[in-house]
Structure formats: structure tokens, C-alpha cells
GROMACS .gro file of C-alpha atoms in nm:
model
  408
    1UNK     CA    1  15.763   4.949  14.190
    2UNK     CA    2  15.669   4.590  14.253
    3UNK     CA    3  15.699   4.405  14.582
    4UNK     CA    4  16.009   4.182  14.575
    5UNK     CA    5  15.831   3.851  14.596
    6UNK     CA    6  15.461   3.930  14.550
    7UNK     CA    7  15.261   3.850  14.238
    8UNK     CA    8  14.928   3.986  14.354
    9UNK     CA    9  14.779   4.262  14.140
   10UNK     CA   10  14.773   4.530  14.410
   11UNK     CA   11  15.147   4.488  14.463
   12UNK     CA   12  15.211   4.586  14.101
   13UNK     CA   13  15.055   4.926  14.159
   14UNK     CA   14  15.281   5.218  14.232
   15UNK     CA   15  15.281   5.303  14.602
   16UNK     CA   16  15.333   5.648  14.743
   17UNK     CA   17  15.669   5.550  14.889
   18UNK     CA   18  15.811   5.461  14.547
   19UNK     CA   19  15.813   5.819  14.419
   20UNK     CA   20  16.132   6.002  14.492
   21UNK     CA   21  15.921   6.316  14.451
   22UNK     CA   22  15.782   6.244  14.797
   23UNK     CA   23  16.124   6.301  14.951
   24UNK     CA   24  16.089   6.670  14.875
   25UNK     CA   25  15.845   6.818  15.123
   26UNK     CA   26  15.937   7.184  15.121
   27UNK     CA   27  16.281   7.092  15.253
   28UNK     CA   28  16.462   7.384  15.415
   29UNK     CA   29  16.807   7.492  15.318
   30UNK     CA   30  17.089   7.317  15.508
   31UNK     CA   31  17.146   7.441  15.862
   32UNK     CA   32  17.387   7.730  15.861
   33UNK     CA   33  17.719   7.702  16.036
   34UNK     CA   34  17.616   7.989  16.262
   35UNK     CA   35  17.386   7.744  16.439
   36UNK     CA   36  17.072   7.947  16.365
   37UNK     CA   37  16.772   7.742  16.473
   38UNK     CA   38  16.521   7.678  16.197
   39UNK     CA   39  16.156   7.780  16.231
   40UNK     CA   40  15.972   7.446  16.229
   41UNK     CA   41  15.637   7.624  16.200
   42UNK     CA   42  15.715   7.696  15.835
   43UNK     CA   43  15.812   7.347  15.720
   44UNK     CA   44  15.838   6.984  15.820
   45UNK     CA   45  16.133   6.847  16.010
   46UNK     CA   46  16.316   6.592  15.795
   47UNK     CA   47  16.432   6.279  15.977
   48UNK     CA   48  16.614   5.986  15.814
   49UNK     CA   49  16.660   5.651  15.991
   50UNK     CA   50  16.920   5.411  15.848
   51UNK     CA   51  16.905   5.032  15.889
   52UNK     CA   52  17.238   4.878  16.004
   53UNK     CA   53  17.230   4.626  15.716
   54UNK     CA   54  17.253   4.919  15.472
   55UNK     CA   55  17.584   5.051  15.605
   56UNK     CA   56  17.808   4.766  15.477
   57UNK     CA   57  17.675   4.838  15.128
   58UNK     CA   58  17.785   5.202  15.144
   59UNK     CA   59  18.117   5.101  15.302
   60UNK     CA   60  18.191   4.849  15.025
   61UNK     CA   61  18.065   5.067  14.743
   62UNK     CA   62  18.267   5.374  14.844
   63UNK     CA   63  18.567   5.183  14.985
   64UNK     CA   64  18.530   5.320  15.338
   65UNK     CA   65  18.523   5.174  15.686
   66UNK     CA   66  18.170   5.122  15.815
   67UNK     CA   67  18.210   5.411  16.061
   68UNK     CA   68  18.338   5.645  15.787
   69UNK     CA   69  18.059   5.529  15.557
   70UNK     CA   70  17.805   5.611  15.827
   71UNK     CA   71  17.950   5.959  15.873
   72UNK     CA   72  17.972   6.018  15.496
   73UNK     CA   73  17.608   5.914  15.448
   74UNK     CA   74  17.497   6.132  15.738
   75UNK     CA   75  17.691   6.431  15.602
   76UNK     CA   76  17.542   6.382  15.255
   77UNK     CA   77  17.186   6.363  15.385
   78UNK     CA   78  17.235   6.676  15.594
   79UNK     CA   79  17.378   6.857  15.292
   80UNK     CA   80  17.041   6.793  15.128
   81UNK     CA   81  16.857   6.959  15.416
   82UNK     CA   82  16.788   6.662  15.644
   83UNK     CA   83  16.775   6.774  16.006
   84UNK     CA   84  16.835   6.446  16.192
   85UNK     CA   85  16.987   6.113  16.091
   86UNK     CA   86  16.929   5.815  16.321
   87UNK     CA   87  17.043   5.453  16.338
   88UNK     CA   88  16.759   5.198  16.373
   89UNK     CA   89  16.964   4.966  16.597
   90UNK     CA   90  16.787   5.102  16.905
   91UNK     CA   91  16.451   5.009  16.748
   92UNK     CA   92  16.579   4.656  16.686
   93UNK     CA   93  16.677   4.644  17.055
   94UNK     CA   94  16.312   4.692  17.150
   95UNK     CA   95  16.188   4.444  16.890
   96UNK     CA   96  16.428   4.171  17.003
   97UNK     CA   97  16.362   4.227  17.375
   98UNK     CA   98  15.986   4.207  17.322
   99UNK     CA   99  16.032   3.895  17.108
  100UNK     CA  100  16.239   3.733  17.385
  101UNK     CA  101  15.965   3.788  17.641
  102UNK     CA  102  15.696   3.666  17.404
  103UNK     CA  103  15.881   3.344  17.326
  104UNK     CA  104  15.918   3.257  17.695
  105UNK     CA  105  15.548   3.325  17.747
  106UNK     CA  106  15.451   3.113  17.447
  107UNK     CA  107  15.677   2.830  17.563
  108UNK     CA  108  15.499   2.818  17.900
  109UNK     CA  109  15.160   2.820  17.726
  110UNK     CA  110  15.225   2.582  17.436
  111UNK     CA  111  15.087   2.276  17.615
  112UNK     CA  112  14.751   2.454  17.641
  113UNK     CA  113  14.751   2.665  17.323
  114UNK     CA  114  14.780   2.472  16.997
  115UNK     CA  115  14.936   2.756  16.797
  116UNK     CA  116  15.167   2.902  17.061
  117UNK     CA  117  15.469   2.724  16.909
  118UNK     CA  118  15.661   2.741  16.693
  119UNK     CA  119  15.697   3.117  16.718
  120UNK     CA  120  15.786   3.266  16.381
  121UNK     CA  121  15.966   3.601  16.360
  122UNK     CA  122  15.783   3.900  16.217
  123UNK     CA  123  16.063   4.146  16.133
  124UNK     CA  124  16.074   4.067  15.758
  125UNK     CA  125  15.796   4.251  15.570
  126UNK     CA  126  15.814   4.021  15.266
  127UNK     CA  127  15.750   3.717  15.483
  128UNK     CA  128  15.478   3.886  15.691
  129UNK     CA  129  15.295   4.004  15.380
  130UNK     CA  130  15.306   3.652  15.238
  131UNK     CA  131  15.175   3.508  15.565
  132UNK     CA  132  14.891   3.761  15.585
  133UNK     CA  133  14.787   3.774  15.220
  134UNK     CA  134  14.841   3.414  15.114
  135UNK     CA  135  14.861   3.180  15.413
  136UNK     CA  136  14.618   3.334  15.662
  137UNK     CA  137  14.515   3.143  15.972
  138UNK     CA  138  14.640   2.936  16.143
  139UNK     CA  139  14.989   3.037  16.023
  140UNK     CA  140  14.947   3.401  16.128
  141UNK     CA  141  14.877   3.290  16.487
  142UNK     CA  142  15.239   3.167  16.500
  143UNK     CA  143  15.376   3.513  16.410
  144UNK     CA  144  15.548   3.700  16.690
  145UNK     CA  145  15.344   4.010  16.775
  146UNK     CA  146  15.649   4.230  16.839
  147UNK     CA  147  15.670   4.509  16.584
  148UNK     CA  148  15.956   4.513  16.339
  149UNK     CA  149  16.249   4.756  16.387
  150UNK     CA  150  16.106   4.981  16.115
  151UNK     CA  151  15.769   4.999  16.287
  152UNK     CA  152  15.926   5.060  16.629
  153UNK     CA  153  16.146   5.332  16.479
  154UNK     CA  154  15.833   5.497  16.345
  155UNK     CA  155  15.687   5.505  16.696
  156UNK     CA  156  16.013   5.637  16.843
  157UNK     CA  157  16.039   5.919  16.590
  158UNK     CA  158  15.673   6.018  16.561
  159UNK     CA  159  15.591   5.978  16.931
  160UNK     CA  160  15.892   5.998  17.165
  161UNK     CA  161  16.116   6.222  16.952
  162UNK     CA  162  15.824   6.442  16.843
  163UNK     CA  163  15.739   6.506  17.209
  164UNK     CA  164  16.101   6.589  17.289
  165UNK     CA  165  16.094   6.846  17.008
  166UNK     CA  166  15.745   6.975  17.103
  167UNK     CA  167  15.617   6.883  16.759
  168UNK     CA  168  15.297   6.711  16.646
  169UNK     CA  169  15.375   6.385  16.458
  170UNK     CA  170  15.250   6.526  16.128
  171UNK     CA  171  15.519   6.796  16.137
  172UNK     CA  172  15.790   6.529  16.100
  173UNK     CA  173  15.863   6.370  15.763
  174UNK     CA  174  16.032   6.038  15.840
  175UNK     CA  175  16.237   5.855  15.576
  176UNK     CA  176  16.372   5.501  15.618
  177UNK     CA  177  16.685   5.382  15.433
  178UNK     CA  178  16.665   5.003  15.403
  179UNK     CA  179  16.820   4.714  15.206
  180UNK     CA  180  16.497   4.587  15.045
  181UNK     CA  181  16.192   4.710  14.854
  182UNK     CA  182  15.946   4.525  15.076
  183UNK     CA  183  16.007   4.789  15.343
  184UNK     CA  184  15.814   5.029  15.118
  185UNK     CA  185  15.505   4.813  15.147
  186UNK     CA  186  15.559   4.775  15.520
  187UNK     CA  187  15.538   5.154  15.553
  188UNK     CA  188  15.189   5.137  15.404
  189UNK     CA  189  15.078   4.838  15.610
  190UNK     CA  190  14.712   4.876  15.699
  191UNK     CA  191  14.639   4.975  16.056
  192UNK     CA  192  14.992   5.082  16.151
  193UNK     CA  193  14.908   5.453  16.159
  194UNK     CA  194  14.639   5.414  16.426
  195UNK     CA  195  14.880   5.399  16.722
  196UNK     CA  196  15.032   5.728  16.605
  197UNK     CA  197  14.702   5.915  16.593
  198UNK     CA  198  14.669   5.896  16.217
  199UNK     CA  199  15.033   5.971  16.135
  200UNK     CA  200  15.234   5.711  15.943
  201UNK     CA  201  15.543   5.585  16.123
  202UNK     CA  202  15.743   5.604  15.801
  203UNK     CA  203  15.641   5.857  15.535
  204UNK     CA  204  15.886   5.735  15.273
  205UNK     CA  205  16.124   5.441  15.226
  206UNK     CA  206  16.429   5.453  15.000
  207UNK     CA  207  16.654   5.156  14.939
  208UNK     CA  208  17.029   5.173  14.991
  209UNK     CA  209  17.073   5.149  14.614
  210UNK     CA  210  16.842   5.443  14.553
  211UNK     CA  211  17.035   5.655  14.804
  212UNK     CA  212  17.367   5.554  14.644
  213UNK     CA  213  17.227   5.656  14.305
  214UNK     CA  214  17.128   5.996  14.443
  215UNK     CA  215  17.476   6.036  14.594
  216UNK     CA  216  17.642   5.954  14.262
  217UNK     CA  217  17.419   6.198  14.072
  218UNK     CA  218  17.488   6.490  14.305
  219UNK     CA  219  17.806   6.692  14.294
  220UNK     CA  220  17.775   6.834  14.644
  221UNK     CA  221  18.064   6.918  14.869
  222UNK     CA  222  17.996   6.689  15.164
  223UNK     CA  223  18.129   6.729  15.515
  224UNK     CA  224  18.117   6.408  15.719
  225UNK     CA  225  17.887   6.421  16.022
  226UNK     CA  226  17.823   6.202  16.325
  227UNK     CA  227  17.490   6.020  16.340
  228UNK     CA  228  17.235   6.173  16.576
  229UNK     CA  229  17.062   6.002  16.867
  230UNK     CA  230  16.717   6.046  17.016
  231UNK     CA  231  16.879   6.193  17.327
  232UNK     CA  232  16.948   6.563  17.274
  233UNK     CA  233  17.293   6.659  17.150
  234UNK     CA  234  17.439   6.313  17.215
  235UNK     CA  235  17.591   6.158  16.899
  236UNK     CA  236  17.649   5.796  16.798
  237UNK     CA  237  18.019   5.735  16.862
  238UNK     CA  238  18.043   5.387  16.711
  239UNK     CA  239  17.845   5.170  16.472
  240UNK     CA  240  17.710   4.863  16.651
  241UNK     CA  241  17.507   4.560  16.543
  242UNK     CA  242  17.325   4.259  16.683
  243UNK     CA  243  17.447   3.900  16.676
  244UNK     CA  244  17.334   3.790  16.331
  245UNK     CA  245  17.548   3.696  16.032
  246UNK     CA  246  17.343   3.910  15.793
  247UNK     CA  247  17.042   4.025  15.995
  248UNK     CA  248  16.941   4.157  16.337
  249UNK     CA  249  17.008   3.817  16.495
  250UNK     CA  250  16.670   3.736  16.647
  251UNK     CA  251  16.756   3.365  16.666
  252UNK     CA  252  17.081   3.405  16.857
  253UNK     CA  253  16.947   3.658  17.108
  254UNK     CA  254  16.619   3.476  17.174
  255UNK     CA  255  16.799   3.140  17.200
  256UNK     CA  256  17.038   3.267  17.469
  257UNK     CA  257  16.755   3.436  17.659
  258UNK     CA  258  16.530   3.128  17.647
  259UNK     CA  259  16.811   2.894  17.754
  260UNK     CA  260  16.875   3.109  18.061
  261UNK     CA  261  16.514   3.188  18.150
  262UNK     CA  262  16.369   2.841  18.093
  263UNK     CA  263  16.657   2.608  18.182
  264UNK     CA  264  16.912   2.827  18.364
  265UNK     CA  265  17.169   2.745  18.096
  266UNK     CA  266  17.427   3.005  17.992
  267UNK     CA  267  17.503   2.988  17.619
  268UNK     CA  268  17.820   3.168  17.513
  269UNK     CA  269  17.851   3.052  17.153
  270UNK     CA  270  17.549   2.974  16.935
  271UNK     CA  271  17.641   2.688  16.701
  272UNK     CA  272  17.455   2.671  16.370
  273UNK     CA  273  17.420   2.348  16.172
  274UNK     CA  274  17.323   2.368  15.804
  275UNK     CA  275  17.064   2.110  15.701
  276UNK     CA  276  16.913   2.084  15.352
  277UNK     CA  277  17.097   2.399  15.233
  278UNK     CA  278  17.299   2.691  15.373
  279UNK     CA  279  16.984   2.899  15.415
  280UNK     CA  280  16.817   2.649  15.648
  281UNK     CA  281  17.011   2.613  15.971
  282UNK     CA  282  16.938   2.454  16.306
  283UNK     CA  283  17.043   2.541  16.662
  284UNK     CA  284  16.972   2.311  16.957
  285UNK     CA  285  17.011   2.319  17.334
  286UNK     CA  286  17.080   1.972  17.470
  287UNK     CA  287  17.130   1.837  17.821
  288UNK     CA  288  17.191   1.475  17.920
  289UNK     CA  289  17.105   1.360  17.570
  290UNK     CA  290  16.770   1.544  17.568
  291UNK     CA  291  16.693   1.829  17.325
  292UNK     CA  292  16.551   2.113  17.533
  293UNK     CA  293  16.525   2.378  17.261
  294UNK     CA  294  16.526   2.340  16.883
  295UNK     CA  295  16.552   2.663  16.682
  296UNK     CA  296  16.589   2.717  16.308
  297UNK     CA  297  16.666   2.990  16.056
  298UNK     CA  298  16.475   2.970  15.727
  299UNK     CA  299  16.584   3.218  15.459
  300UNK     CA  300  16.435   3.242  15.110
  301UNK     CA  301  16.093   3.131  14.988
  302UNK     CA  302  16.200   2.779  14.897
  303UNK     CA  303  16.279   2.712  15.263
  304UNK     CA  304  15.974   2.906  15.381
  305UNK     CA  305  15.740   2.696  15.168
  306UNK     CA  306  15.897   2.372  15.292
  307UNK     CA  307  15.856   2.499  15.649
  308UNK     CA  308  15.488   2.580  15.593
  309UNK     CA  309  15.413   2.240  15.437
  310UNK     CA  310  15.565   2.057  15.735
  311UNK     CA  311  15.398   2.290  15.983
  312UNK     CA  312  15.057   2.224  15.831
  313UNK     CA  313  15.119   1.848  15.846
  314UNK     CA  314  15.220   1.869  16.212
  315UNK     CA  315  15.570   1.742  16.133
  316UNK     CA  316  15.771   2.052  16.220
  317UNK     CA  317  15.983   1.993  16.534
  318UNK     CA  318  16.100   2.349  16.603
  319UNK     CA  319  16.013   2.583  16.888
  320UNK     CA  320  16.123   2.898  16.705
  321UNK     CA  321  16.212   3.000  16.348
  322UNK     CA  322  16.383   3.317  16.227
  323UNK     CA  323  16.216   3.371  15.889
  324UNK     CA  324  16.356   3.603  15.619
  325UNK     CA  325  16.230   3.627  15.261
  326UNK     CA  326  16.568   3.697  15.105
  327UNK     CA  327  16.812   3.409  15.056
  328UNK     CA  328  17.124   3.494  15.252
  329UNK     CA  329  16.938   3.733  15.482
  330UNK     CA  330  16.896   4.109  15.495
  331UNK     CA  331  17.236   4.201  15.348
  332UNK     CA  332  17.115   4.035  15.027
  333UNK     CA  333  16.808   4.259  15.003
  334UNK     CA  334  16.713   4.343  14.645
  335UNK     CA  335  16.756   4.712  14.713
  336UNK     CA  336  17.135   4.684  14.734
  337UNK     CA  337  17.426   4.479  14.600
  338UNK     CA  338  17.258   4.419  14.265
  339UNK     CA  339  17.418   4.411  13.920
  340UNK     CA  340  17.272   4.619  13.636
  341UNK     CA  341  17.083   4.315  13.505
  342UNK     CA  342  16.911   4.265  13.843
  343UNK     CA  343  17.115   3.976  13.981
  344UNK     CA  344  17.298   3.965  14.312
  345UNK     CA  345  17.650   4.107  14.297
  346UNK     CA  346  17.815   3.813  14.470
  347UNK     CA  347  18.159   3.971  14.497
  348UNK     CA  348  18.016   4.286  14.655
  349UNK     CA  349  17.794   4.078  14.883
  350UNK     CA  350  18.093   3.877  15.013
  351UNK     CA  351  18.272   4.204  15.086
  352UNK     CA  352  17.964   4.335  15.270
  353UNK     CA  353  17.940   4.017  15.478
  354UNK     CA  354  18.300   4.062  15.590
  355UNK     CA  355  18.239   4.426  15.680
  356UNK     CA  356  17.922   4.340  15.872
  357UNK     CA  357  18.089   4.061  16.069
  358UNK     CA  358  18.359   4.304  16.186
  359UNK     CA  359  18.107   4.547  16.339
  360UNK     CA  360  18.107   4.512  16.722
  361UNK     CA  361  17.806   4.328  16.867
  362UNK     CA  362  17.590   4.493  17.132
  363UNK     CA  363  17.334   4.274  17.313
  364UNK     CA  364  16.995   4.449  17.319
  365UNK     CA  365  16.958   4.415  17.696
  366UNK     CA  366  17.287   4.600  17.755
  367UNK     CA  367  17.159   4.936  17.629
  368UNK     CA  368  17.102   5.183  17.912
  369UNK     CA  369  16.911   5.409  17.673
  370UNK     CA  370  16.657   5.133  17.601
  371UNK     CA  371  16.594   5.081  17.972
  372UNK     CA  372  16.551   5.457  18.018
  373UNK     CA  373  16.302   5.469  17.732
  374UNK     CA  374  16.099   5.183  17.877
  375UNK     CA  375  16.046   5.397  18.187
  376UNK     CA  376  16.040   5.750  18.047
  377UNK     CA  377  15.854   5.685  17.721
  378UNK     CA  378  15.652   5.368  17.783
  379UNK     CA  379  15.583   5.391  18.159
  380UNK     CA  380  15.733   5.048  18.229
  381UNK     CA  381  15.829   4.730  18.048
  382UNK     CA  382  15.486   4.567  18.067
  383UNK     CA  383  15.263   4.873  18.058
  384UNK     CA  384  14.961   4.917  17.827
  385UNK     CA  385  15.157   5.189  17.648
  386UNK     CA  386  15.445   4.946  17.582
  387UNK     CA  387  15.196   4.692  17.444
  388UNK     CA  388  15.047   4.952  17.208
  389UNK     CA  389  15.379   5.098  17.092
  390UNK     CA  390  15.575   4.774  17.053
  391UNK     CA  391  15.321   4.511  16.944
  392UNK     CA  392  15.088   4.460  16.650
  393UNK     CA  393  14.814   4.233  16.519
  394UNK     CA  394  14.786   4.053  16.186
  395UNK     CA  395  14.526   4.031  15.917
  396UNK     CA  396  14.397   3.679  15.874
  397UNK     CA  397  14.199   3.646  15.552
  398UNK     CA  398  14.107   3.307  15.420
  399UNK     CA  399  14.404   3.147  15.240
  400UNK     CA  400  14.406   3.265  14.878
  401UNK     CA  401  14.337   3.014  14.603
  402UNK     CA  402  14.464   3.232  14.317
  403UNK     CA  403  14.703   3.028  14.102
  404UNK     CA  404  14.974   3.295  14.103
  405UNK     CA  405  14.971   3.315  14.482
  406UNK     CA  406  14.999   2.937  14.511
  407UNK     CA  407  15.307   2.940  14.287
  408UNK     CA  408  15.455   3.226  14.489
   0.00000   0.00000   0.00000
């Protein structure tokens, strides 16, 4: 399966995460109603983590509320033998909080460090791969070092959760359900396994569309089930999201945090202004006629390429940019809401956007569980362990001169 946007030869090769055969790893039979505890010494524990941008797809496709869709999906996965189903929102909490702190630090240092600003988000694997494989330095020095939600979820499952279950990381088979194919390549990103002692954070990635296809092909009697949490028997009572129209909302959360931390300004409503097209938007903080902060959202490779050209010419006025490879954001990932001929299903996408906007917003800094994990799992918010678990580095090869890469 080919990377969504990549034209390089290695991306055309089949990756291990593309084979649905890899989902079957001596899966046990479904847990019996008697509550008999399975013997994990005889098989791997199956864990599935679902991205919040996937849930509106299942809700729209099966004509359910987003909460019912979450419970239906969880029940289906457990009927297949999955032991735990998690929501990746808590991983996005960590990623956003670390990004907030990094932006404030970069802002204070930008007068001394040439490439401190603008800070470019690093949660989109299609964009990060393009930056690493095609652009190289100095563009990669602008990338936020906070790990993406998928990478953080890998650390949570293979490190924190594994310890809670008294399991070595390799005894857990971790599957991610995501809206785009680029997440498959992110799971194989070089160097990511090192922090987990040789164990990959995600062993397999399936798109929302692939899961829906499996659901439609199976004639199982499914009993809805509540989504699990990383905290014992506690279940997820309500589906929550971050403050983004179609993504995890890095721009909105970092903008509010920076306005308060740097200028003591409280921002209630973040006002977006579309510029050259609807996928390039600007947000500013102004006081007494002076622009204090200038943020942007750049979605789709047309806007990304324009951003890079201006950045290289030194004519890019922004402090921060939320960068996503897919036009329209994560809800429009190629792994969901597609017609049979491979085009975006616009009617379904509009329905998904409405469903997503109705999900209650939870600010990342309001989660008591996240604060507990910082102390219990990471030994503090600024500890060496937090740096290792929540931050990454980027490859910086020389910019590629291959003609296909240039056109990409």
C-alpha cells in the first residue's frame, strides 16, 4: 500500500502494517462471560487504540451517535478477541501540552536562535515524512519535537500500561485505528522503537475504512461495550475531543496558552480568517494596534509548498503553523470517507464534520489523569523520562533532487 502523498520508491513497497494477516497473532477466543482471566503467558494481549477523528466516520456510516458508534466499535473489536480498546485522546493531551511548553520556550529563544520560529507542528505523519525525506535542514529544525498522539499512545501502552499489567512490551500487540494511510508509515518510523527497548509502539495500523470493511464482512452478534481506560476497571463514560474543526486543535490550544503565558491575555474565542483558500487560515493576537502573535493553519500540500517557499525566502511572518497533509484536515484522511473510485465522499464528510463539531471539547490541561501520569509514570513534567517518552528527533538528510520528489 502506497503512502498517501509520497512518490519515492521505498514508499511503494508493501510495509508490514499493510497486511491484515498481521492482525492475527494467535488471538485468544473472546473473554467468557464468567469473567475467567486469560493466561497471558500463552499468547499476546491484543490492544486497539482508536483515534477520535475515526469515530465520526463510524457514526455517519452506521447512522449512530458518536457515543453509540464508539461502543459498537468497541464491542465488535472485543468480539474478535481484542482485550482492551482505548481512545487516543489522552495521548493527544500529552502531545499538545508538550507542544505548548515548547512554543513558549522557542518564542523566548527566537531572537538568539535563527530557526526557533516559526514552530511547525509534527503530529501529521505525511507532513513529517515529507519534511524529513524531501526538505531536510533547515526546515526540520522548525518541527516541534513533541511526539505525535500515535507515538505517545505507543509509549503509554507499551510502557505504562504494560507495567500496570506486569507484562513485557513484546507481549502486547498494539493496533491503531486511524483516518489515514500515512499512520502506517509512522508506525515504522526509524528510531521510534528505541525508547521502548526494541518494541514498536504500534505493531499494526488499520484505517477506519479497513475496519468498517471488516465489520461489514463479518456476521457476528455484537454486544456494545464501553471503551477501556489505562486506569484499571475505569471506563470512558463520554467521547471527548480537542478544540479543532477537523483535527486535534494544536493551533487553538497553543494560541490560548501562548497568549496567557507570554502576554497575560485570556483568549476565549479563537477567530480564524481564511486567506488564499479555506485551507490556509490565520489567527492573530493584537493589542493597541500591534500584532503580538500570528498563527496559521496550512492544510494540503499546495499550501504546504507555498509555506515552504516563503519560509526559505525569509518572507513568512508567522510564529506558529499547524500543518496537515490532507486538505480539510484529519477527518478527510484517505483511509475513510472515500467513494469507490477513490475520491472524497463530500456528503459523508459534511455529515462527519457536523458530528465532530458536536462532540464536547476537553482542554488538555483539564485532565486529572494526565497530571497523575506525569507524576506516576514520568516522574515529573520536566523529567528526563518525560523528555524521552514524549519527544523525538528528526532525520535531516540533504534535500532530495529527484524530479518526482520536487513535483511532490
